[in-house]
Amino acid sequence: MTLEDEKPLHVIVTAGPTREYIDPVRYLSNESSGTMGFAIARAAAERGYRVTLIAGPVHQETPPGVDRVDVVSALDMLAALKEHFPGADAIFMAAAVGDFRPAERFEGKWKRKEEGGDGTTLALVENPDLLATIAAEKGARKVIAFALETADGEARAAKKLITKNADYIVLNGAAALNAASSSVTLIDRKGVVWKREDRPKSETAGRLVDLLT
Amino acid sequence: MTLEDEKPLHVIVTAGPTREYIDPVRYLSNESSGTMGFAIARAAAERGYRVTLIAGPVHQETPPGVDRVDVVSALDMLAALKEHFPGADAIFMAAAVGDFRPAERFEGKWKRKEEGGDGTTLALVENPDLLATIAAEKGARKVIAFALETADGEARAAKKLITKNADYIVLNGAAALNAASSSVTLIDRKGVVWKREDRPKSETAGRLVDLLT
């Protein structure tokens, strides 16, 4: 897998949050801004890779030379992955995919109750595990996973790497979300590869693209 | 209430969605972009009103001459309203305030369950009704409410106007969210005042600011 091959390597990058709609206007989502995924897509395109960026709803400009596929929900993202990953050579799964979606999507606006109680419950179902689904059939392709952990991060990320069949996992703390810089730990099957403390995401993105060579 | 008074009238505008956090990263929100509220704030400032804009999380630039107060949740917005409304002369409540918030905010990241079932439920509690709370003590101040309805809109909006003690209510369809133009019906206590079909929000904002004179 080098850039001297006839065709440039095709890299998939997922970025941003997903949105899981409850009704036509309300949704469940998360704080991901897409900054890291977009920075990886930009860095990879600058180095001559062919890049397909599968992005949830974010306010980010498409980097030059990048093919962008916009998606909304985790199921949308999975469909896009199933379409684009088979022809690709590597994938960075930087999106913060919603674990759950509402069990039901209401056609009309979900109404404040007219009477009784002051609470309610929202029934949720688990979304498919995109990382496990994609990595299970990765073959020789490199899969770089991302983990956001609020406690006991390295142990959890290392376990996730193994159980989900990824090659690398990039561990972030919650402070990384929606920020220009972050503290990141790169883990492979042998353990911690490197740590970067409070560095610009654009710079970390370049270090992550180095994993393709 | 005219502009010839010694001090300019002080107008409060609420805009954008609210976010109700489930844990450090996940939240419930809605599609509101803040476009209409920001357009009203801009139009009011251009006409010489003193404007305080209470904004949920949006990607919008603060219009020139407008004091902006950023908030996240419905409870944050209520606190800002209680601080700023007593000294104001009128209010446009254009924000799409979340009706519900999670009953509990988890300290760590809410985890995918390790075993059993593939679903879960999220317990929610009702947020206070910001419009009713503010309008109940409005006195001589003008309260312009906003309604987003997906069915039976005029009847519902007219009922909301009366029960919540507003002076006007601006009825939007769901297509108005996150769009540059919208179809809007203005209703007062006597009925429909005017309708505007698929007009730019900036133009409709000017018509709404006319209500202050």
Coordinates of C-alpha atoms in Angstrom, one line a residue:
Chain A
M1 CA 0.0 0.0 0.0
T2 CA 2.1 2.9 -1.2
L3 CA 1.4 6.1 -3.2
E4 CA 3.5 4.7 -6.0
D5 CA 0.7 2.4 -7.0
E6 CA -1.0 3.2 -10.3
K7 CA -4.2 4.4 -8.6
P8 CA -4.1 6.5 -5.4
L9 CA -5.3 4.7 -2.3
H10 CA -8.9 5.3 -1.6
V11 CA -9.5 6.4 2.0
I12 CA -12.9 6.7 3.7
V13 CA -13.4 9.2 6.6
T14 CA -16.5 9.4 8.7
A15 CA -17.0 12.7 10.6
G16 CA -19.4 14.6 12.8
P17 CA -22.4 13.5 14.8
T18 CA -25.5 11.6 13.7
R19 CA -29.0 12.8 14.4
E20 CA -31.8 10.5 15.4
Y21 CA -35.2 12.1 14.8
I22 CA -38.0 11.7 17.4
D23 CA -40.5 13.6 15.2
P24 CA -40.2 16.1 12.3
V25 CA -38.3 18.6 14.4
R26 CA -36.8 17.0 17.5
Y27 CA -33.8 14.8 17.6
L28 CA -31.1 13.1 19.7
S29 CA -27.6 14.0 18.8
N30 CA -24.2 14.8 20.3
E31 CA -21.6 17.6 20.4
S32 CA -19.3 16.4 17.7
S33 CA -18.3 19.2 15.4
G34 CA -16.7 17.1 12.7
T35 CA -13.4 19.0 13.1
M36 CA -11.1 15.9 13.5
G37 CA -12.7 14.0 10.6
F38 CA -12.6 17.0 8.3
A39 CA -9.0 17.6 9.2
I40 CA -8.1 14.0 8.4
A41 CA -9.9 14.2 5.1
R42 CA -8.1 17.4 4.3
A43 CA -4.6 16.0 5.2
A44 CA -5.2 12.8 3.3
A45 CA -6.4 14.7 0.1
E46 CA -3.3 17.0 0.4
R47 CA -1.1 13.9 0.3
G48 CA -2.7 12.6 -2.9
Y49 CA -5.1 10.0 -1.5
R50 CA -8.5 9.7 -3.0
V51 CA -10.9 10.6 -0.1
T52 CA -14.6 10.0 0.5
L53 CA -15.8 11.9 3.5
I54 CA -19.1 10.6 5.0
A55 CA -20.3 13.4 7.2
G56 CA -23.2 13.8 9.6
P57 CA -24.9 17.2 10.1
V58 CA -22.0 19.7 10.7
H59 CA -21.1 23.3 9.8
Q60 CA -17.8 22.5 8.0
E61 CA -16.5 23.3 4.6
T62 CA -15.6 20.4 2.4
P63 CA -11.8 20.3 2.0
P64 CA -10.5 20.7 -1.6
G65 CA -10.4 17.5 -3.6
V66 CA -12.6 15.5 -1.2
D67 CA -15.8 13.7 -2.2
R68 CA -18.4 14.4 0.5
V69 CA -21.4 12.3 1.2
D70 CA -23.9 13.9 3.7
V71 CA -25.9 11.7 6.0
V72 CA -28.2 12.3 9.0
S73 CA -28.7 9.1 11.1
A74 CA -26.6 6.2 12.1
L75 CA -28.5 4.0 9.7
D76 CA -27.9 6.5 6.9
M77 CA -24.2 6.4 7.7
L78 CA -24.1 2.6 7.7
A79 CA -25.8 2.6 4.2
A80 CA -23.1 5.0 3.0
L81 CA -20.3 2.8 4.5
K82 CA -21.7 -0.3 2.8
E83 CA -21.7 1.5 -0.5
H84 CA -18.2 3.1 -0.3
F85 CA -16.1 0.8 1.9
P86 CA -15.9 -2.2 -0.4
G87 CA -13.9 -0.3 -3.0
A88 CA -11.7 1.5 -0.4
D89 CA -8.3 0.7 1.0
A90 CA -8.6 2.2 4.5
I91 CA -11.0 3.9 6.8
F92 CA -10.9 6.5 9.6
M93 CA -14.1 6.2 11.7
A94 CA -14.0 9.6 13.4
A95 CA -17.8 10.2 13.5
A96 CA -19.6 10.2 16.8
V97 CA -22.3 7.8 15.9
G98 CA -25.4 7.7 18.1
D99 CA -25.7 4.4 20.0
F100 CA -29.5 4.7 20.2
R101 CA -32.4 6.0 18.1
P102 CA -36.0 6.5 19.1
A103 CA -38.0 3.3 18.7
E104 CA -40.6 5.2 16.8
R105 CA -40.5 8.3 14.7
F106 CA -43.7 10.3 15.2
E107 CA -45.3 11.7 12.1
G108 CA -46.6 14.8 13.7
K109 CA -45.0 16.9 16.4
W110 CA -44.7 15.0 19.7
K111 CA -47.0 16.9 22.0
R112 CA -46.7 18.1 25.5
K113 CA -49.2 16.0 27.4
E114 CA -52.5 17.7 28.1
E115 CA -53.1 16.0 31.4
G116 CA -51.6 13.9 34.1
G117 CA -47.9 13.5 35.3
D118 CA -45.1 15.8 34.4
G119 CA -42.8 13.2 32.9
T120 CA -42.7 10.8 30.0
T121 CA -40.3 8.2 28.6
L122 CA -38.8 8.0 25.2
A123 CA -38.3 4.4 24.0
L124 CA -35.0 3.9 22.3
V125 CA -33.5 1.0 20.4
E126 CA -29.8 0.3 19.8
N127 CA -28.3 1.4 16.5
P128 CA -26.1 -1.2 14.7
D129 CA -22.4 -1.0 15.7
L130 CA -20.9 0.6 12.6
L131 CA -17.3 0.0 13.6
A132 CA -17.9 -3.7 14.4
T133 CA -19.9 -4.2 11.2
I134 CA -17.3 -2.6 8.9
A135 CA -14.2 -4.0 10.6
A136 CA -15.6 -7.6 10.6
E137 CA -15.1 -7.7 6.9
K138 CA -12.1 -5.5 6.5
G139 CA -9.7 -8.1 5.1
A140 CA -6.4 -6.3 4.4
R141 CA -7.8 -2.8 4.8
K142 CA -6.7 -0.6 7.6
V143 CA -9.4 0.4 10.1
I144 CA -8.7 3.3 12.4
A145 CA -11.3 3.5 15.0
F146 CA -12.0 6.4 17.4
A147 CA -13.1 6.2 21.0
L148 CA -14.5 8.9 23.3
E149 CA -14.2 7.8 26.9
T150 CA -14.9 9.8 30.1
A151 CA -13.2 7.3 32.5
D152 CA -10.7 4.4 32.3
G153 CA -10.0 5.4 28.7
E154 CA -7.0 3.4 27.7
A155 CA -8.2 0.1 29.0
R156 CA -11.7 0.5 27.4
A157 CA -10.2 1.7 24.1
A158 CA -7.8 -1.2 23.9
K159 CA -10.6 -3.7 24.6
K160 CA -12.7 -2.0 21.9
L161 CA -9.9 -2.3 19.4
I162 CA -9.6 -6.0 19.9
T163 CA -13.3 -6.9 20.2
K164 CA -14.2 -4.9 17.1
N165 CA -11.3 -5.9 14.9
A166 CA -9.8 -2.5 14.3
D167 CA -6.1 -1.9 13.6
Y168 CA -5.7 1.3 15.5
I169 CA -7.9 3.2 17.9
V170 CA -7.6 6.9 18.6
L171 CA -8.7 7.8 22.2
N172 CA -10.1 11.2 23.0
G173 CA -11.5 12.7 26.2
A174 CA -14.9 14.5 26.1
A175 CA -13.0 17.8 26.0
A176 CA -12.1 17.0 22.4
L177 CA -15.6 17.5 21.2
N178 CA -16.3 20.7 19.4
A179 CA -12.7 22.0 20.1
A180 CA -9.8 23.0 17.8
S181 CA -7.3 21.1 19.8
S182 CA -7.3 17.8 21.8
S183 CA -5.3 15.3 23.8
V184 CA -5.2 12.1 21.9
T185 CA -3.7 8.6 22.6
L186 CA -3.1 6.3 19.7
I187 CA -3.4 2.6 20.6
D188 CA -2.6 -0.5 18.4
R189 CA -2.8 -4.2 19.2
K190 CA 0.4 -4.0 21.2
G191 CA -0.5 -1.0 23.3
V192 CA 0.0 2.8 23.3
V193 CA 1.8 4.0 20.1
W194 CA 1.9 7.7 21.0
K195 CA 0.2 10.4 23.0
R196 CA -0.3 14.0 22.0
E197 CA -1.3 16.5 24.7
D198 CA -3.5 19.4 23.8
R199 CA -2.3 19.7 20.1
P200 CA -4.2 21.2 17.2
K201 CA -6.5 18.7 15.5
S202 CA -5.0 19.7 12.1
E203 CA -1.6 18.6 13.3
T204 CA -2.9 15.3 14.9
A205 CA -4.7 14.6 11.6
G206 CA -1.4 14.6 9.7
R207 CA 0.1 12.2 12.2
L208 CA -3.0 9.9 11.8
V209 CA -2.7 10.0 8.0
D210 CA 0.9 8.8 8.5
L211 CA -0.6 5.5 9.5
L212 CA -1.6 4.8 5.9
T213 CA 2.0 4.5 4.7
Chain B
M1 CA -44.6 53.2 23.4
T2 CA -43.0 55.2 20.6
L3 CA -39.5 55.8 19.4
E4 CA -39.9 59.5 20.4
D5 CA -39.5 58.5 24.1
E6 CA -36.3 59.6 25.8
K7 CA -34.9 56.1 25.9
P8 CA -35.2 53.6 23.1
L9 CA -37.6 50.7 23.7
H10 CA -35.9 47.6 25.0
V11 CA -36.9 44.5 23.0
I12 CA -36.0 41.0 24.0
V13 CA -35.8 38.3 21.3
T14 CA -35.3 34.6 21.9
A15 CA -33.9 32.5 19.1
G16 CA -32.6 29.1 18.2
P17 CA -33.1 25.7 19.7
T18 CA -32.3 24.6 23.3
R19 CA -30.2 21.6 24.1
E20 CA -31.0 19.2 26.9
Y21 CA -28.0 17.1 27.8
I22 CA -28.3 13.4 28.6
D23 CA -24.6 13.1 29.5
P24 CA -21.4 15.1 28.8
V25 CA -21.8 14.6 25.0
R26 CA -25.3 13.5 24.1
Y27 CA -28.3 15.8 24.0
L28 CA -31.9 16.3 22.9
S29 CA -32.5 19.2 20.6
N30 CA -34.4 20.4 17.5
E31 CA -33.7 21.8 14.1
S32 CA -34.2 25.4 14.7
S33 CA -31.4 27.4 13.1
G34 CA -32.2 30.7 14.9
T35 CA -32.7 32.5 11.5
M36 CA -36.0 34.1 12.3
G37 CA -35.0 35.3 15.8
F38 CA -31.7 36.7 14.5
A39 CA -33.6 38.5 11.6
I40 CA -36.0 40.1 14.1
A41 CA -33.1 41.2 16.3
R42 CA -31.3 42.7 13.3
A43 CA -34.5 44.5 12.1
A44 CA -35.3 45.9 15.5
A45 CA -31.7 47.1 16.1
E46 CA -31.7 48.8 12.6
R47 CA -34.8 50.7 13.6
G48 CA -33.2 52.0 16.8
Y49 CA -34.6 49.7 19.4
R50 CA -32.4 48.5 22.2
V51 CA -32.2 44.7 21.6
T52 CA -31.2 41.8 23.9
L53 CA -31.0 38.5 22.0
I54 CA -31.2 35.4 24.1
A55 CA -29.8 32.6 21.8
G56 CA -29.6 28.9 22.1
P57 CA -26.7 27.0 20.4
V58 CA -26.7 28.3 16.8
H59 CA -24.3 29.2 14.0
Q60 CA -25.3 32.8 13.5
E61 CA -23.5 36.0 13.6
T62 CA -24.6 38.6 16.2
P63 CA -26.4 41.4 14.3
P64 CA -24.7 44.9 14.7
G65 CA -25.8 46.7 17.9
V66 CA -27.5 43.7 19.5
D67 CA -26.6 42.5 23.0
R68 CA -26.4 38.7 22.8
V69 CA -26.8 36.3 25.7
D70 CA -25.9 32.7 24.9
V71 CA -27.8 29.9 26.6
V72 CA -27.9 26.1 26.2
S73 CA -30.9 24.6 28.0
A74 CA -34.6 25.7 28.5
L75 CA -33.8 26.3 32.2
D76 CA -30.8 28.5 31.2
M77 CA -33.1 30.4 28.8
L78 CA -35.7 30.9 31.5
A79 CA -33.0 32.3 33.9
A80 CA -31.9 34.7 31.2
L81 CA -35.5 35.8 30.6
K82 CA -36.1 36.4 34.3
E83 CA -33.0 38.6 34.4
H84 CA -33.8 40.6 31.2
F85 CA -37.5 40.7 30.7
P86 CA -38.4 42.8 33.8
G87 CA -36.6 45.8 32.4
A88 CA -37.8 45.4 28.8
D89 CA -40.8 46.7 26.9
A90 CA -41.6 43.9 24.5
I91 CA -40.5 40.3 23.7
F92 CA -40.4 38.1 20.6
M93 CA -40.2 34.5 21.8
A94 CA -38.9 32.9 18.5
A95 CA -36.8 30.2 20.2
A96 CA -37.8 26.6 19.7
V97 CA -37.6 25.6 23.4
G98 CA -37.4 21.9 24.3
D99 CA -40.6 20.7 26.0
F100 CA -38.7 18.0 27.8
R101 CA -35.3 17.4 29.4
P102 CA -33.7 14.1 30.6
A103 CA -34.8 13.4 34.2
E104 CA -31.2 12.7 35.0
R105 CA -27.9 14.0 33.5
F106 CA -25.3 11.2 33.7
E107 CA -21.9 12.3 34.8
G108 CA -20.0 9.8 32.7
K109 CA -20.9 8.7 29.2
W110 CA -24.1 6.8 29.0
K111 CA -23.0 3.3 28.0
R112 CA -24.3 0.9 25.4
K113 CA -25.6 -2.0 27.6
E114 CA -23.2 -4.9 27.9
E115 CA -25.8 -7.5 28.0
G116 CA -29.5 -8.2 27.6
G117 CA -32.2 -6.5 25.4
D118 CA -31.5 -4.2 22.5
G119 CA -33.5 -1.3 23.8
T120 CA -33.7 1.2 26.7
T121 CA -35.8 4.1 27.8
L122 CA -34.8 7.6 28.5
A123 CA -36.8 9.2 31.4
L124 CA -37.8 12.8 30.6
V125 CA -39.4 15.5 32.6
E126 CA -41.3 18.6 31.3
N127 CA -39.5 21.8 31.1
P128 CA -41.3 24.9 32.4
D129 CA -43.4 26.7 29.9
L130 CA -41.4 29.7 29.2
L131 CA -44.1 31.6 27.2
A132 CA -46.7 31.1 29.9
T133 CA -44.3 32.0 32.7
I134 CA -43.2 35.2 31.0
A135 CA -46.6 36.3 29.7
A136 CA -48.4 35.7 33.0
E137 CA -46.6 38.8 34.4
K138 CA -46.3 40.8 31.2
G139 CA -48.4 43.8 32.3
A140 CA -48.4 46.4 29.5
R141 CA -45.5 44.7 27.7
K142 CA -46.2 43.2 24.3
V143 CA -45.6 39.5 24.1
I144 CA -45.2 38.0 20.6
A145 CA -45.3 34.2 20.7
F146 CA -44.3 31.7 18.1
A147 CA -45.9 28.4 17.3
L148 CA -44.7 25.5 15.2
E149 CA -47.5 23.2 14.3
T150 CA -47.7 20.3 12.0
A151 CA -51.5 19.9 11.9
D152 CA -54.5 22.1 12.6
G153 CA -52.2 25.0 13.0
E154 CA -54.4 28.1 13.2
A155 CA -56.8 26.7 15.8
R156 CA -54.0 25.4 18.0
A157 CA -52.0 28.6 17.7
A158 CA -55.1 30.8 18.5
K159 CA -55.8 28.6 21.6
K160 CA -52.2 28.9 22.7
L161 CA -52.3 32.7 22.3
I162 CA -55.3 32.9 24.7
T163 CA -54.3 30.3 27.3
K164 CA -50.8 31.7 27.6
N165 CA -51.6 35.4 27.6
A166 CA -49.7 36.5 24.6
D167 CA -50.7 39.5 22.4
Y168 CA -49.7 38.0 19.0
I169 CA -48.7 34.5 17.9
V170 CA -46.7 33.8 14.8
L171 CA -47.6 30.4 13.3
N172 CA -45.0 28.5 11.3
G173 CA -45.1 25.1 9.6
A174 CA -42.2 22.6 10.2
A175 CA -40.8 23.5 6.8
A176 CA -39.8 26.9 8.3
L177 CA -37.1 25.3 10.5
N178 CA -33.6 25.8 9.2
A179 CA -34.8 27.6 6.1
A180 CA -34.3 31.1 4.7
S181 CA -37.9 31.6 3.8
S182 CA -41.2 30.5 5.4
S183 CA -44.9 30.7 5.3
V184 CA -46.2 32.6 8.3
T185 CA -49.6 33.4 9.8
L186 CA -49.9 36.2 12.3
I187 CA -52.8 35.8 14.8
D188 CA -54.0 38.2 17.5
R189 CA -56.9 37.9 19.9
K190 CA -59.4 38.6 17.2
G191 CA -58.0 36.2 14.6
V192 CA -55.7 36.1 11.6
V193 CA -54.0 39.5 11.1
W194 CA -52.0 38.6 7.9
K195 CA -50.5 35.6 6.1
R196 CA -47.3 35.6 4.2
E197 CA -46.6 32.7 1.9
D198 CA -43.0 31.6 1.3
R199 CA -41.4 34.9 2.0
P200 CA -37.8 35.6 3.1
K201 CA -37.5 35.5 6.9
S202 CA -35.6 38.8 6.8
E203 CA -38.7 40.5 5.2
T204 CA -41.1 38.8 7.6
A205 CA -38.9 40.0 10.5
G206 CA -39.5 43.6 9.4
R207 CA -43.2 43.1 9.4
L208 CA -43.1 41.6 12.9
V209 CA -41.0 44.5 14.2
D210 CA -43.9 46.8 12.9
L211 CA -46.0 45.3 15.7
L212 CA -44.0 47.4 18.2
T213 CA -45.2 50.7 16.9

